[in-house]
Amino acid sequence: MSDAESRPHVRTQAVWAGEGGVFMGRATQVPVVHSVSFGYDDLDEWRAAALGEIPGHIYGRNTNPTVAVFEEKVRILEGAEAATSFSTGMAAISDTLFTLLEPGRKVVSVVDTYGGTNRMFGEFLPRVGVEAVLCPTADHEAIEAAIDGGPRVLYLESPTNPTCKVLDIARLAARARAKGALVVVDNTFATPVNQHPLELGAHLVIHSATKFLGGHADALGGVVAGDAALVEAIFRRREITGATLHPDAAYMLLRGMKTLALRVERQNANALAVARRLKAHPLVANVFYPGLEGHPNHDVAARQMPGGFGGVLSFQLHGDFEVVKRFLPRLRWAHRAANLGAVETVVAPPATGSHVELTAAQRAALGIPETLVRYSCGIEDAGDLIADLEQALAAVG
Ligand SMILES: *Cc1c(COP(=O)(O)O)cnc(C)c1O
């Protein structure tokens, strides 16, 4: 895939990237450093470290050795100049938006962003005089017209949640750059195994590390990677707002990331197999997955997601919400829960999960049917997942 000397494969990077330091006692595994402070007998050295003139940690709200390894691993996987981490994905997103935007400036995005991000656009940014222009998600002409209106930031997600729409990141980033806007892409659904937004023209890439990066649904975290000056500005803000990633969580995320490529490759394959089977199933009204040839932006997805189409799909059942209520409890190999990207399959209807705050009419306006089910494939056997879905469909059909 890539030049083996200059850039190892993501499978190799996921294991080794960032872990090259000499750790306490020559440990081969990254130690969890709980110490809040880092001591200096030489005051000149302390001062130089505090000012960033020499490497060195000062205080745990700012930096920490375990957390720094996590940031370095993500930086390398995303091919970024710099990376900085956060206690959650939403902390990463909000500190990034509040760093890049100020009263009187505009952000352009789409209506289908992650629920928390959508609340930032609808509520918290307008409150400080930032206008959020939210376009119909799959309408590239509308997004380009909004970009021509001169926003400071273009904020994208692809594939989107929960209907797996695909945005042409290179096309929209080129337009935004021509207009002097900064391009930010939430890469949580795709992961660096499948998609590299920085290569497609983004200035910054964001992850909820809680999802695929960690992969085990047992640690919260967020990260921003990209242009060094922008990351520095975001880090300087996070130092003060204090949404710092805990070293225990950093360790869990690092441990999870060693198997990122293994997991995501299996999840890609599972999602494609499940999507193809459901597409052919008479009890399923519609399947949303960029890997299906019939997906409206399959060509774009195939170009910008060379690693695969991701582990998340969604499908629409015939009938009403009562069918969903009978169907979901019958699944044996799935948690009914709000997260995604874990080693276990996780299912959720938007009506109780990602879009629970909206009314049925608001969900309909976003193109989210009441009988939609988001299905985040785990690393189980595809045949078992398909058999499980088929028995649950047969029971309600
Ligand atoms: C979960 C998620 C977030 C928010 O991440 P948290 O770690 O829960 O704060 C942001 N974007 C996407 C696409 C997500 O799935």
XYZ file of C-alpha atoms and ligand atoms in Angstrom, residues 88-90 93 114 157 186 188-189 208 210-211 221 340, ligand 1:
29
model
C -13.774 12.615 25.743
C -14.494 13.045 22.053
C -16.924 15.872 22.816
C -14.760 18.751 19.458
C -23.026 13.427 15.845
C -18.139 13.827 9.308
C -14.500 13.843 12.592
C -14.474 8.436 14.349
C -16.600 6.202 12.104
C -13.877 10.008 19.763
C -14.025 5.991 23.000
C -15.211 4.167 19.899
C -11.140 9.733 25.280
C -20.293 1.793 18.794
C -19.280 9.187 20.151
C -18.952 10.189 19.133
C -18.501 11.470 19.493
C -18.399 11.909 20.930
O -17.410 11.184 21.626
P -17.434 10.971 23.211
O -16.152 10.252 23.456
O -18.660 10.165 23.536
O -17.491 12.313 23.836
C -18.181 12.348 18.480
N -18.300 12.014 17.181
C -18.738 10.798 16.790
C -18.854 10.493 15.337
C -19.078 9.848 17.746
O -19.522 8.647 17.356
